[in-house]
mmCIF file with all atom_site columns, C-alpha atoms and ligand atoms in Angstrom:
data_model
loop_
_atom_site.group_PDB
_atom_site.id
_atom_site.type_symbol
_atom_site.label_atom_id
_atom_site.label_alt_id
_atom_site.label_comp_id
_atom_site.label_asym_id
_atom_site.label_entity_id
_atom_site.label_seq_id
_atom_site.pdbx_PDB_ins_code
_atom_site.Cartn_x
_atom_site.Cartn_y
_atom_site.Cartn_z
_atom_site.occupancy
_atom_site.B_iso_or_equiv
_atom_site.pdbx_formal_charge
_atom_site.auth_seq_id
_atom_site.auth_comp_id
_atom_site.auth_asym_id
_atom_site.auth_atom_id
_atom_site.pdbx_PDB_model_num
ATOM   1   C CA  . UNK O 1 1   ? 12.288  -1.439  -35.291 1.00 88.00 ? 7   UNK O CA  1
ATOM   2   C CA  . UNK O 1 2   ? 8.925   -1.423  -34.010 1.00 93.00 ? 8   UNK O CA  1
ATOM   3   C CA  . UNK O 1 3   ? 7.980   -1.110  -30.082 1.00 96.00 ? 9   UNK O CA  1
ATOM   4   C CA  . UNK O 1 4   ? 5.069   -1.296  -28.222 1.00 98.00 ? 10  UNK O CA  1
ATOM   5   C CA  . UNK O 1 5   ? 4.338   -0.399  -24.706 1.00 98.00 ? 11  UNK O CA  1
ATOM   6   C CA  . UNK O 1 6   ? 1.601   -3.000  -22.859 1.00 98.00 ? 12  UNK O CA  1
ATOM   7   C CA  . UNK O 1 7   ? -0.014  -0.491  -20.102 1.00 98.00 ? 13  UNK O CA  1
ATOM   8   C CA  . UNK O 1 8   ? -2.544  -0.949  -17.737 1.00 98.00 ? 14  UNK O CA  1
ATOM   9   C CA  . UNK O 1 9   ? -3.411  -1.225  -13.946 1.00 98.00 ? 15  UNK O CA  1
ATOM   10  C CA  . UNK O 1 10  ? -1.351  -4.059  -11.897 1.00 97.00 ? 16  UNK O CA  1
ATOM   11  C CA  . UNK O 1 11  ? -3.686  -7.397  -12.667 1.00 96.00 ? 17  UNK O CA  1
ATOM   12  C CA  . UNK O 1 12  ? -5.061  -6.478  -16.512 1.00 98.00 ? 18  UNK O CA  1
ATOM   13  C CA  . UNK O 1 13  ? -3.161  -9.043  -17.694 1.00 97.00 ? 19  UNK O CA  1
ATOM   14  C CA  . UNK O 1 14  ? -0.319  -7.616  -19.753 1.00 98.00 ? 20  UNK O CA  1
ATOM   15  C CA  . UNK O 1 15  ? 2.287   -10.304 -19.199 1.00 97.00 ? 21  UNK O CA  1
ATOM   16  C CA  . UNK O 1 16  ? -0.029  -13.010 -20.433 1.00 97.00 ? 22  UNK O CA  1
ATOM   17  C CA  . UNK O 1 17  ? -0.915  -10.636 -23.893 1.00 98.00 ? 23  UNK O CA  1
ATOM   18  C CA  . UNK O 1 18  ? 2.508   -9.196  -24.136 1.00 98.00 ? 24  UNK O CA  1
ATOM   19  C CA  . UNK O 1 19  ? 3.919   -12.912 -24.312 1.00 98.00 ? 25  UNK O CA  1
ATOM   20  C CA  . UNK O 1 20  ? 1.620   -13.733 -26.887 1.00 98.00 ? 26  UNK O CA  1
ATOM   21  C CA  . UNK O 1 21  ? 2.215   -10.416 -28.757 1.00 98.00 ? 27  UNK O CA  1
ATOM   22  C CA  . UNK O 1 22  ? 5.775   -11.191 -28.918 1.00 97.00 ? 28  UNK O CA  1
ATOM   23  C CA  . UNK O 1 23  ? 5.561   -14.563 -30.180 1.00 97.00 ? 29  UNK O CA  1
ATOM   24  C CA  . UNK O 1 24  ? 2.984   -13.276 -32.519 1.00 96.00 ? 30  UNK O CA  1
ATOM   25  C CA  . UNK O 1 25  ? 5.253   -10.285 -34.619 1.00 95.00 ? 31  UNK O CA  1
ATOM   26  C CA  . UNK O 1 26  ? 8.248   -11.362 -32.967 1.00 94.00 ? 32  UNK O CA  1
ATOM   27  C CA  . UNK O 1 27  ? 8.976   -9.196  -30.649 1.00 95.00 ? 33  UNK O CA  1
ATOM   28  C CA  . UNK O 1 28  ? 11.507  -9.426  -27.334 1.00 95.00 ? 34  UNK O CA  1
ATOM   29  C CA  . UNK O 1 29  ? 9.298   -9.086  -24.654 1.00 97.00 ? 35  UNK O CA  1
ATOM   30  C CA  . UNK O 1 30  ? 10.911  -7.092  -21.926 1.00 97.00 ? 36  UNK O CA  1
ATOM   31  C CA  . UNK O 1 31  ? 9.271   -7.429  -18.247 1.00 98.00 ? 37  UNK O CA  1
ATOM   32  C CA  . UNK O 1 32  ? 10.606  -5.264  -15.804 1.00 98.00 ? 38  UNK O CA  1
ATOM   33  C CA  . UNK O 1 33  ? 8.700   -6.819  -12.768 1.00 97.00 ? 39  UNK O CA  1
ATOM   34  C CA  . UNK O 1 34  ? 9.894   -10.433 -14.155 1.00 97.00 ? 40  UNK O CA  1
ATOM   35  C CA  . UNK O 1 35  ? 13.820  -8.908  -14.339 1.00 97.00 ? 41  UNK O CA  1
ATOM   36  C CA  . UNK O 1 36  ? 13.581  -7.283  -10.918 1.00 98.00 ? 42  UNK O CA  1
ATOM   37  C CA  . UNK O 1 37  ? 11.925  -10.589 -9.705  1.00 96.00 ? 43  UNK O CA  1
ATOM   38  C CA  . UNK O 1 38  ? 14.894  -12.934 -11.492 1.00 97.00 ? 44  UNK O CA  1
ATOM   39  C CA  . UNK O 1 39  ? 17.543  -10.440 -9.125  1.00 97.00 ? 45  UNK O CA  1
ATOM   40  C CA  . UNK O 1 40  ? 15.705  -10.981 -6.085  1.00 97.00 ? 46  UNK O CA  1
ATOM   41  C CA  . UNK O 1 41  ? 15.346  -14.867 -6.971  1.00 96.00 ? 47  UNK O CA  1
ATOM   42  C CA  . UNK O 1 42  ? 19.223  -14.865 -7.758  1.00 97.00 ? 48  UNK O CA  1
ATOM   43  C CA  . UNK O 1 43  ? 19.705  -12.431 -4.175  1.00 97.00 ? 49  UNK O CA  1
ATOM   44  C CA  . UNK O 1 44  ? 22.203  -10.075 -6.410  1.00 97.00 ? 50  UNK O CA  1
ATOM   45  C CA  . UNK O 1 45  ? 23.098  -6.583  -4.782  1.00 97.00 ? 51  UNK O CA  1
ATOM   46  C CA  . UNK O 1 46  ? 20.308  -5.434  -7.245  1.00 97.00 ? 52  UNK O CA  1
ATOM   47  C CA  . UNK O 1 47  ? 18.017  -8.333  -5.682  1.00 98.00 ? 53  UNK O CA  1
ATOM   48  C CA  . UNK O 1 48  ? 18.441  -7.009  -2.094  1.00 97.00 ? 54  UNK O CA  1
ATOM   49  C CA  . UNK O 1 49  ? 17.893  -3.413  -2.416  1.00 97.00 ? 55  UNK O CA  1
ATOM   50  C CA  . UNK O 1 50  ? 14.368  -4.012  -4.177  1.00 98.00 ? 56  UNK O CA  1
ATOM   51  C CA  . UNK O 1 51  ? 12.918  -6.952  -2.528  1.00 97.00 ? 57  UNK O CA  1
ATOM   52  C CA  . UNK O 1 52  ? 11.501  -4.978  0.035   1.00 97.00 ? 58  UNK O CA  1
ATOM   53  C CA  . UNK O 1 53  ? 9.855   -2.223  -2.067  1.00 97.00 ? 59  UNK O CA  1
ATOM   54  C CA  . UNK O 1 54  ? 8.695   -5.153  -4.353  1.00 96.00 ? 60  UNK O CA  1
ATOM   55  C CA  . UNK O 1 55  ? 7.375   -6.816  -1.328  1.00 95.00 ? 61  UNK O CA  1
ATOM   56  C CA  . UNK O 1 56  ? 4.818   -3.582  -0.160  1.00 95.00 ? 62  UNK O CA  1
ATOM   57  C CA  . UNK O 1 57  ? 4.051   -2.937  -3.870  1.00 96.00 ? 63  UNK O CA  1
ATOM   58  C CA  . UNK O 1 58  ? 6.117   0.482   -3.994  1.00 97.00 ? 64  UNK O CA  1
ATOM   59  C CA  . UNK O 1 59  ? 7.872   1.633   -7.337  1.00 98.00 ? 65  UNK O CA  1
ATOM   60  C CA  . UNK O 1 60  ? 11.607  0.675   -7.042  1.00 98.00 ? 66  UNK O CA  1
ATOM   61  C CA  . UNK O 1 61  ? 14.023  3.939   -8.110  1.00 98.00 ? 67  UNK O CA  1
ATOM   62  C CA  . UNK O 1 62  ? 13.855  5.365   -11.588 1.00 98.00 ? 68  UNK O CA  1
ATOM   63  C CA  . UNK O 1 63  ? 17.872  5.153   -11.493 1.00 97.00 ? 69  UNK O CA  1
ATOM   64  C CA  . UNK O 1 64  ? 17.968  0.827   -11.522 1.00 98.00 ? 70  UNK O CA  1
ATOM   65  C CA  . UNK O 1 65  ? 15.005  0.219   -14.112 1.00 98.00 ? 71  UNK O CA  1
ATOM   66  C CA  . UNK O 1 66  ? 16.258  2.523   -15.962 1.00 98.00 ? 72  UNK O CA  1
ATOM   67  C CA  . UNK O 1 67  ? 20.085  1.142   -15.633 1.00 97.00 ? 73  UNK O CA  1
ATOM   68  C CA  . UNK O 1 68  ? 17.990  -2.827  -16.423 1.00 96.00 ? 74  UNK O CA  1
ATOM   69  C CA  . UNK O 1 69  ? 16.069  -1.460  -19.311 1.00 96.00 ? 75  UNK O CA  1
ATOM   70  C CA  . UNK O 1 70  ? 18.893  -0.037  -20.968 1.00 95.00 ? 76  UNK O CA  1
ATOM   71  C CA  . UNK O 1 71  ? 21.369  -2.848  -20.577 1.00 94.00 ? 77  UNK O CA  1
ATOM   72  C CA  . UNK O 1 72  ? 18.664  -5.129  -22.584 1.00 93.00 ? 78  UNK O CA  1
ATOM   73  C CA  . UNK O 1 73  ? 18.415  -2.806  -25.232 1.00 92.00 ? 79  UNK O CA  1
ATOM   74  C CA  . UNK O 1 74  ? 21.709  -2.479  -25.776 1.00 89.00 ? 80  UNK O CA  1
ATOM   75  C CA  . UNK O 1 75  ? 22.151  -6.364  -25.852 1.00 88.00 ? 81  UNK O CA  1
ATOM   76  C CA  . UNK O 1 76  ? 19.470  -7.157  -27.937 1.00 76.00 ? 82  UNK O CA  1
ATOM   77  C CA  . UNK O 1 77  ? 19.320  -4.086  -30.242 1.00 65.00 ? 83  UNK O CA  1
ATOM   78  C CA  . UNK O 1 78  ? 19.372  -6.689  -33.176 1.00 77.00 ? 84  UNK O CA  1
ATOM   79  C CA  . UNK O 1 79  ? 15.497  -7.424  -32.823 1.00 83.00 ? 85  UNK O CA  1
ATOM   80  C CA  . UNK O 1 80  ? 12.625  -6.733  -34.736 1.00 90.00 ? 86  UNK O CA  1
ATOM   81  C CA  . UNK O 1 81  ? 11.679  -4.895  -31.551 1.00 94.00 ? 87  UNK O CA  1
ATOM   82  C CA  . UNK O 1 82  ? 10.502  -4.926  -27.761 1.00 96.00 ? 88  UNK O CA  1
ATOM   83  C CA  . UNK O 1 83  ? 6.952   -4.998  -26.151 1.00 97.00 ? 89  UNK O CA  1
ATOM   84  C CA  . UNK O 1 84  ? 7.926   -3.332  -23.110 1.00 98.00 ? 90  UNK O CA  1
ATOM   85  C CA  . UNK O 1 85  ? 5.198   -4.734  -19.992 1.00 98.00 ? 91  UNK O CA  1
ATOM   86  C CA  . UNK O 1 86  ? 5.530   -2.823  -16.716 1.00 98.00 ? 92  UNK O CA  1
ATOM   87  C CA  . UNK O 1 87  ? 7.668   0.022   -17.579 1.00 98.00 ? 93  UNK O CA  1
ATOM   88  C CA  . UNK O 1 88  ? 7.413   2.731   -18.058 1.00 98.00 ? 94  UNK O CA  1
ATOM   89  C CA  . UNK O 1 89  ? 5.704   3.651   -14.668 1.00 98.00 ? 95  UNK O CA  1
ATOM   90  C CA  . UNK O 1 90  ? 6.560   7.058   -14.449 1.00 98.00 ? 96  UNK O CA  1
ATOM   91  C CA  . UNK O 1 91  ? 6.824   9.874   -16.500 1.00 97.00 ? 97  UNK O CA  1
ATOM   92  C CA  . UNK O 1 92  ? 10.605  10.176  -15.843 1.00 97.00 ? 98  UNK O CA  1
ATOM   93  C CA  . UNK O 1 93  ? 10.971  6.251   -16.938 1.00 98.00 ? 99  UNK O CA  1
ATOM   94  C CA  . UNK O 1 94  ? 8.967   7.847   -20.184 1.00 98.00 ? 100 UNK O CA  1
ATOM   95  C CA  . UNK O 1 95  ? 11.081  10.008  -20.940 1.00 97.00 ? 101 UNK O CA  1
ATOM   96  C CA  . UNK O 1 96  ? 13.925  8.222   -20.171 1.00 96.00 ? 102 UNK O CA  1
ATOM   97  C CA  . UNK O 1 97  ? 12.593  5.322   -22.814 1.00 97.00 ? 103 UNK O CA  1
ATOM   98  C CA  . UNK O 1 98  ? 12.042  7.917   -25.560 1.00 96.00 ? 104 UNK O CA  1
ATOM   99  C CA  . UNK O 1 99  ? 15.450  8.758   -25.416 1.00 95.00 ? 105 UNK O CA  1
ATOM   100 C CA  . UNK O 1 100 ? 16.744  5.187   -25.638 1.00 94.00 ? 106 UNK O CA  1
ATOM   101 C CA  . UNK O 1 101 ? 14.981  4.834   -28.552 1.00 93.00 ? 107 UNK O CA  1
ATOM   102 C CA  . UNK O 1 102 ? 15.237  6.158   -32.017 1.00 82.00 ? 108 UNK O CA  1
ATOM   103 C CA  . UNK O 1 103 ? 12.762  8.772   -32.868 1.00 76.00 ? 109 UNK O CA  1
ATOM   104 C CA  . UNK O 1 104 ? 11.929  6.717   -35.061 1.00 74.00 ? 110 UNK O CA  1
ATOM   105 C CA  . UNK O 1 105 ? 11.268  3.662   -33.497 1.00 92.00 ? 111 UNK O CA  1
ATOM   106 C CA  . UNK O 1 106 ? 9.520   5.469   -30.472 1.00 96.00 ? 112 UNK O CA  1
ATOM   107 C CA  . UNK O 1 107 ? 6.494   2.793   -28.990 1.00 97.00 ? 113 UNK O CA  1
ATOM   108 C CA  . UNK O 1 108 ? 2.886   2.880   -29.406 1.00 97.00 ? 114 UNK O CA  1
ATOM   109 C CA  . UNK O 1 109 ? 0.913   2.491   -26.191 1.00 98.00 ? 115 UNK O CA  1
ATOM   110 C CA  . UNK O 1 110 ? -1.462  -0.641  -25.680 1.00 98.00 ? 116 UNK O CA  1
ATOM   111 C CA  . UNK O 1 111 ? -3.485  0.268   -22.601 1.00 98.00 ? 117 UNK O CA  1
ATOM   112 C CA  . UNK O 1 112 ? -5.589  -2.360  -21.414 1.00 98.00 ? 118 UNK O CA  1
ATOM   113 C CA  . UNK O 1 113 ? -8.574  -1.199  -19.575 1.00 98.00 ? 119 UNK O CA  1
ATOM   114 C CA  . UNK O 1 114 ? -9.937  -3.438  -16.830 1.00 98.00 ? 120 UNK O CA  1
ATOM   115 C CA  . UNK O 1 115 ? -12.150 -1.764  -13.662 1.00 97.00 ? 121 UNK O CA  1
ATOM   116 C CA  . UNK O 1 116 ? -10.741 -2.181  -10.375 1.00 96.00 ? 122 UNK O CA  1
ATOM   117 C CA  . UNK O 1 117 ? -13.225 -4.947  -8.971  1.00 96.00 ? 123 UNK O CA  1
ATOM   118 C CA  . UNK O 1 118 ? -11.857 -7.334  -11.305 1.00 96.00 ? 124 UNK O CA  1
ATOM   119 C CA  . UNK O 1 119 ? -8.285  -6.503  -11.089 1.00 97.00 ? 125 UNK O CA  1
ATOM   120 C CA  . UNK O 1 120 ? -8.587  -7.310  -7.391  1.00 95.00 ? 126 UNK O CA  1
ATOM   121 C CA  . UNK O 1 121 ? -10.368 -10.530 -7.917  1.00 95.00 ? 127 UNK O CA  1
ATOM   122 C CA  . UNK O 1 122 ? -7.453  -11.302 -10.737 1.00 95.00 ? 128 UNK O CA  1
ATOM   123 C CA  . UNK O 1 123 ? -4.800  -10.497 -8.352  1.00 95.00 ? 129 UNK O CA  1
ATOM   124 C CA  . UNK O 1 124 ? -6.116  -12.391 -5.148  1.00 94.00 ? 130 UNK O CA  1
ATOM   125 C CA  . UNK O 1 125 ? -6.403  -15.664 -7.487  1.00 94.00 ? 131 UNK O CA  1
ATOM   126 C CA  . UNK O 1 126 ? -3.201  -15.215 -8.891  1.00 92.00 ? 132 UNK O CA  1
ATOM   127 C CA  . UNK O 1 127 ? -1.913  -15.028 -5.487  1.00 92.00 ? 133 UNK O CA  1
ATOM   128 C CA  . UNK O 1 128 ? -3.683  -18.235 -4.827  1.00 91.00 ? 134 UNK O CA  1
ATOM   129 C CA  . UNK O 1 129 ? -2.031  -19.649 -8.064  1.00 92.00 ? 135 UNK O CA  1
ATOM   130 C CA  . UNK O 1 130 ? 1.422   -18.722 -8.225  1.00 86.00 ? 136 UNK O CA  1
ATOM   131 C CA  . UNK O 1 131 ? 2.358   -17.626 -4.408  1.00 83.00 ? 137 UNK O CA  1
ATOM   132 C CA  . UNK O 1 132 ? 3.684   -14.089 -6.379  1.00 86.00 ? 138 UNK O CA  1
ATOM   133 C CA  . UNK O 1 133 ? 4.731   -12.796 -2.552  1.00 86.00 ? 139 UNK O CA  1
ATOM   134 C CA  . UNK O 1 134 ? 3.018   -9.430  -3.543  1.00 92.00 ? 140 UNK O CA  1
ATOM   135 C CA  . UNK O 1 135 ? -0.259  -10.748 -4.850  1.00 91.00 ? 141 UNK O CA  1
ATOM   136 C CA  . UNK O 1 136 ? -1.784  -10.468 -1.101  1.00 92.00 ? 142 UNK O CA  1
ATOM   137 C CA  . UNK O 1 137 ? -4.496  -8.025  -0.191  1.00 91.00 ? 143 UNK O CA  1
ATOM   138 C CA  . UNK O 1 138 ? -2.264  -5.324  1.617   1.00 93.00 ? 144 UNK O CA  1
ATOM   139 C CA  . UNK O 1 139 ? 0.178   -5.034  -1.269  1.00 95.00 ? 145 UNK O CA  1
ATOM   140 C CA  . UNK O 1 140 ? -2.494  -4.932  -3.587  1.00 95.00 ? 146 UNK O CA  1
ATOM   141 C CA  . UNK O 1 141 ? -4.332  -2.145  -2.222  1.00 95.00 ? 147 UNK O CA  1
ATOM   142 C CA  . UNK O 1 142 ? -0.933  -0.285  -2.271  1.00 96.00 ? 148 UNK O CA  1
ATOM   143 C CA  . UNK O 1 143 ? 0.204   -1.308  -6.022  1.00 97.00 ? 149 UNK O CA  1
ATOM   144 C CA  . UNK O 1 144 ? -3.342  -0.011  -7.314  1.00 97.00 ? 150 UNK O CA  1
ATOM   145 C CA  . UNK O 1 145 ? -2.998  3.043   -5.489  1.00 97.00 ? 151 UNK O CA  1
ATOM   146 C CA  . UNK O 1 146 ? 0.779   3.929   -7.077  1.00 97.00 ? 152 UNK O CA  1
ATOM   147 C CA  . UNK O 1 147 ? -1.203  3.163   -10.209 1.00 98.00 ? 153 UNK O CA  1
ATOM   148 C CA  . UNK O 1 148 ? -3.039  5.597   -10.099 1.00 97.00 ? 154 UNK O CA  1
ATOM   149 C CA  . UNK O 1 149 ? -0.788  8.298   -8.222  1.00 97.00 ? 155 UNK O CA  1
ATOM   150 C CA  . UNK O 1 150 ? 1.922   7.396   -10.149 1.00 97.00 ? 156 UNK O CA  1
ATOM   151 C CA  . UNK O 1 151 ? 1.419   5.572   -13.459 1.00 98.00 ? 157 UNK O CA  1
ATOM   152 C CA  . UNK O 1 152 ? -2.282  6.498   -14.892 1.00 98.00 ? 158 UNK O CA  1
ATOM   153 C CA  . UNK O 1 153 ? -1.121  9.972   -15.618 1.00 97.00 ? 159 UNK O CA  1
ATOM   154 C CA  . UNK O 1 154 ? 1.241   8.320   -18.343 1.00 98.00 ? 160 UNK O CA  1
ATOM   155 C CA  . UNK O 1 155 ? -1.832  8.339   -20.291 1.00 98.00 ? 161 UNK O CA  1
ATOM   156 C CA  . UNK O 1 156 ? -2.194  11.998  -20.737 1.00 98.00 ? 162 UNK O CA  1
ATOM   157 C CA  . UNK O 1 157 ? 1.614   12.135  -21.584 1.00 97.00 ? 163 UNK O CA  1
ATOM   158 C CA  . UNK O 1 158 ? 0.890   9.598   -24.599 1.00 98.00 ? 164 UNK O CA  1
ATOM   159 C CA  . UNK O 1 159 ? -2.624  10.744  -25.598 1.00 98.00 ? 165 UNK O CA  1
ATOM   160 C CA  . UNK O 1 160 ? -0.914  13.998  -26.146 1.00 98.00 ? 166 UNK O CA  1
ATOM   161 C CA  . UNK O 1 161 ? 1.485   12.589  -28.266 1.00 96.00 ? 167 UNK O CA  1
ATOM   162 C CA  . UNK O 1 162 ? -1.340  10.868  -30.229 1.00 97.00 ? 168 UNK O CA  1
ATOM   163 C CA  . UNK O 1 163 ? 0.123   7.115   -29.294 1.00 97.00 ? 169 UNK O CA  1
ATOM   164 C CA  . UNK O 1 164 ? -1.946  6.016   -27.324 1.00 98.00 ? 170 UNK O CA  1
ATOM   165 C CA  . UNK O 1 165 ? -4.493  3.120   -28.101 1.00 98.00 ? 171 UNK O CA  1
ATOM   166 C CA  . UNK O 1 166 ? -7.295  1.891   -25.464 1.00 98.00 ? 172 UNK O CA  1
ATOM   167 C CA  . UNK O 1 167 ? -8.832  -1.515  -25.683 1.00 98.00 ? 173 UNK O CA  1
ATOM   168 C CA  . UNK O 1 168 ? -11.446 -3.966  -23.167 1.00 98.00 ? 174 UNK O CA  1
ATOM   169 C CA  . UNK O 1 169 ? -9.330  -5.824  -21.135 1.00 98.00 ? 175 UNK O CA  1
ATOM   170 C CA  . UNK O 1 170 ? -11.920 -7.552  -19.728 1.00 97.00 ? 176 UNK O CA  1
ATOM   171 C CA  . UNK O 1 171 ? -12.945 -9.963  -22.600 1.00 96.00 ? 177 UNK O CA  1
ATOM   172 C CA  . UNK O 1 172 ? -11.235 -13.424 -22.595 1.00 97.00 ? 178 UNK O CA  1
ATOM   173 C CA  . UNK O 1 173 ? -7.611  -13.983 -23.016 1.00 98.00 ? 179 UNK O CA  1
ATOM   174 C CA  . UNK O 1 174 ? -7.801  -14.501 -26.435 1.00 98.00 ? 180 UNK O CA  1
ATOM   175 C CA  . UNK O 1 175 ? -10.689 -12.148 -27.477 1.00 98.00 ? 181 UNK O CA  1
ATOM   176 C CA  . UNK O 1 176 ? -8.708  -9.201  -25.656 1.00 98.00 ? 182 UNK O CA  1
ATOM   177 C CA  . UNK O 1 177 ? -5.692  -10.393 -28.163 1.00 98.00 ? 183 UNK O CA  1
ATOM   178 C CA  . UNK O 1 178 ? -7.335  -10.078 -31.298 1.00 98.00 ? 184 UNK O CA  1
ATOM   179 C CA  . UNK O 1 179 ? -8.331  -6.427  -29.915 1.00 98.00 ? 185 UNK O CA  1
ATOM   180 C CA  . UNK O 1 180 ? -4.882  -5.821  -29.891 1.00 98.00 ? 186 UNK O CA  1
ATOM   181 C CA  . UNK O 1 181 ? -4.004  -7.430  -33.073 1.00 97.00 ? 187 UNK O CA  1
ATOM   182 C CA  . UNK O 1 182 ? -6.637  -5.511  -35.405 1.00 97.00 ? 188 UNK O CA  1
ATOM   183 C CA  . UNK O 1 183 ? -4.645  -2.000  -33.560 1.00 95.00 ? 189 UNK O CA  1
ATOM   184 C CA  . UNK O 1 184 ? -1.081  -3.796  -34.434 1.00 91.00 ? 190 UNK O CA  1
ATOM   185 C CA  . UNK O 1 185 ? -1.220  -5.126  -37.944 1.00 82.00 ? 191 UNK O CA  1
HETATM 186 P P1  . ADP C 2 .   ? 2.135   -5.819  -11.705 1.00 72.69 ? 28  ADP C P1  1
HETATM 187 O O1  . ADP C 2 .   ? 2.016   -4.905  -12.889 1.00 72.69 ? 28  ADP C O1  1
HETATM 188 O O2  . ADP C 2 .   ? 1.122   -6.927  -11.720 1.00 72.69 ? 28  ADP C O2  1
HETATM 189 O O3  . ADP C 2 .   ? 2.119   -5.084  -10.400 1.00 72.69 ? 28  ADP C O3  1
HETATM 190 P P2  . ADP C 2 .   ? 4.998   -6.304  -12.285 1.00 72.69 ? 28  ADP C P2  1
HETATM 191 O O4  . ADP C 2 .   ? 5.605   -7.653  -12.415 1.00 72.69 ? 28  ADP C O4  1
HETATM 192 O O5  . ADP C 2 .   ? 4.983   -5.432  -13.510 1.00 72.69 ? 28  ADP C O5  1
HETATM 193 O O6  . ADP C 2 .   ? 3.522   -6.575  -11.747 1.00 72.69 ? 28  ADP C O6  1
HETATM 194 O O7  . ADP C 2 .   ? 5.735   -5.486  -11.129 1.00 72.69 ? 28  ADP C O7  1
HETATM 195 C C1  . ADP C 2 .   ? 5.947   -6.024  -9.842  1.00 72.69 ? 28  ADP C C1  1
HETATM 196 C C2  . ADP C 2 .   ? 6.691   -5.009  -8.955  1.00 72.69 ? 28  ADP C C2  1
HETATM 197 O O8  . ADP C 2 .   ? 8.010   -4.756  -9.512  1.00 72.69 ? 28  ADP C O8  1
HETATM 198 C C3  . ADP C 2 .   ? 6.068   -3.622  -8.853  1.00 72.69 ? 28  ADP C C3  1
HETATM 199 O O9  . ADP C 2 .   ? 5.057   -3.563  -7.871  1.00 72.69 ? 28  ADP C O9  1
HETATM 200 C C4  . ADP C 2 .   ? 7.299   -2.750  -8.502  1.00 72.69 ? 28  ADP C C4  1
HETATM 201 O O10 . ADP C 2 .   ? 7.643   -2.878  -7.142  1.00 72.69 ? 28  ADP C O10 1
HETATM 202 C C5  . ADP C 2 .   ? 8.421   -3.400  -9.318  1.00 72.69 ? 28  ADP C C5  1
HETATM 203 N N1  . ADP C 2 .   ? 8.561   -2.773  -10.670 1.00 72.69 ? 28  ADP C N1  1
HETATM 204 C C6  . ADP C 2 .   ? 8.357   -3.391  -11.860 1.00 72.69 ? 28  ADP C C6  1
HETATM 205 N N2  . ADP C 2 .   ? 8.564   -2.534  -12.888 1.00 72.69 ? 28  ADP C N2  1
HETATM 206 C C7  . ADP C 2 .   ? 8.893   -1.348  -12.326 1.00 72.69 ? 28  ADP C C7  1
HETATM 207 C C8  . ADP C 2 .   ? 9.202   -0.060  -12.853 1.00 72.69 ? 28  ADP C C8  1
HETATM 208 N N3  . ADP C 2 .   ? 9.195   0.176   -14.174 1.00 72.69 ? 28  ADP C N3  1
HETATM 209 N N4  . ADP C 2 .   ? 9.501   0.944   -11.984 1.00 72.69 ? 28  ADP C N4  1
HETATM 210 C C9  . ADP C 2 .   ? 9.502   0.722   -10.674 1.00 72.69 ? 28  ADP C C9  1
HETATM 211 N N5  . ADP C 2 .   ? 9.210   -0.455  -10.101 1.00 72.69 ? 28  ADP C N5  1
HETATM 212 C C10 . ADP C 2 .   ? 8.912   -1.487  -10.906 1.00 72.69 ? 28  ADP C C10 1
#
């Protein structure tokens, strides 16, 4: 098994490249934000207790991604492997996905790095776009501010471990994916 994590700042654009990495080495690629959005969508128990948090662009509890995460592991433990986009977002989710894993198979970290200007300016379009309910300017304010209280330190935690691996996120969508191809093959 091989796994990757796609990291990076709400609005660098790691749905769009971890799709494409998927379909490129055939990965599962396992959203956490799309899974918690599908519950909310679907108004399951799940669905009601996060919509809310989702809503102001707070971190729902540790206890249900962790409880998601695991039960699509378990289900699709046949695959090649996961690119994992949007979790972990704290060290205990880390931690948490280390153990899930075999040592073996633990991921390598794909941080896209995009400066904050243009991850607003991202966001607010998207918002524009898609009607995402939490790409409005409130909400964003708050989700890059968890980033960085919350989520950035992640990055000492890997570069420690020596599995971490920076690239430009702010190229075009398909130069930023061959940056992340010549680190994968
Ligand atoms: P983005 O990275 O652009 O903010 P996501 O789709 O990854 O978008 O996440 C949307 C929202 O879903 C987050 O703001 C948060 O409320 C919730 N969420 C997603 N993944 C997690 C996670 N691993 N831990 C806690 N909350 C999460």
């Amino acid at each position: 098994m091989r796994n990757f994590i796609i990291f990076g700042p709400p609005g660098a654009g790691k749905g769009t490249q971890a799709q494409k990495i998927a379909n490129e080495f055939n990965l599962h690629h396992l959203s956490t934000g799309a899974l918690l959005r599908e519950e909310v969508s679907r108004q399951t128990e799940i669905g009601q207790r996060v919509q809310k948090i989702m809503d102001q662009g707070g971190l729902v509890d540790d206890s249900i991604v962790d409880a998601i995460v695991k039960n699509k592991i378990t289900q699709d433990g046949q695959v090649a492997g996961f690119i994992f986009d949007g979790y972990p977002r704290t060290i205990n989710q880390a931690e948490n996905l280390d153990a899930l894993l075999a040592a073996k198979a633990l991921p390598l970290i794909l941080n896209l790095e995009v400066e904050e200007k243009e991850l607003i300016k991202r966001l607010k379009l998207r918002g524009q776009e898609s009607g995402r309910s939490d790409d409005n300017e409130e909400t964003i304010k708050n989700r890059l501010h968890v980033y960085s209280e919350q989520t950035r330190p992640l990055l000492d935690f890997y570069a420690r471990q020596k599995r971490l691996i920076s690239v430009n996120g702010q190229g075009t969508i398909e130069e930023v994916f061959q940056l992340l191809q010549d680190q994968i093959k």
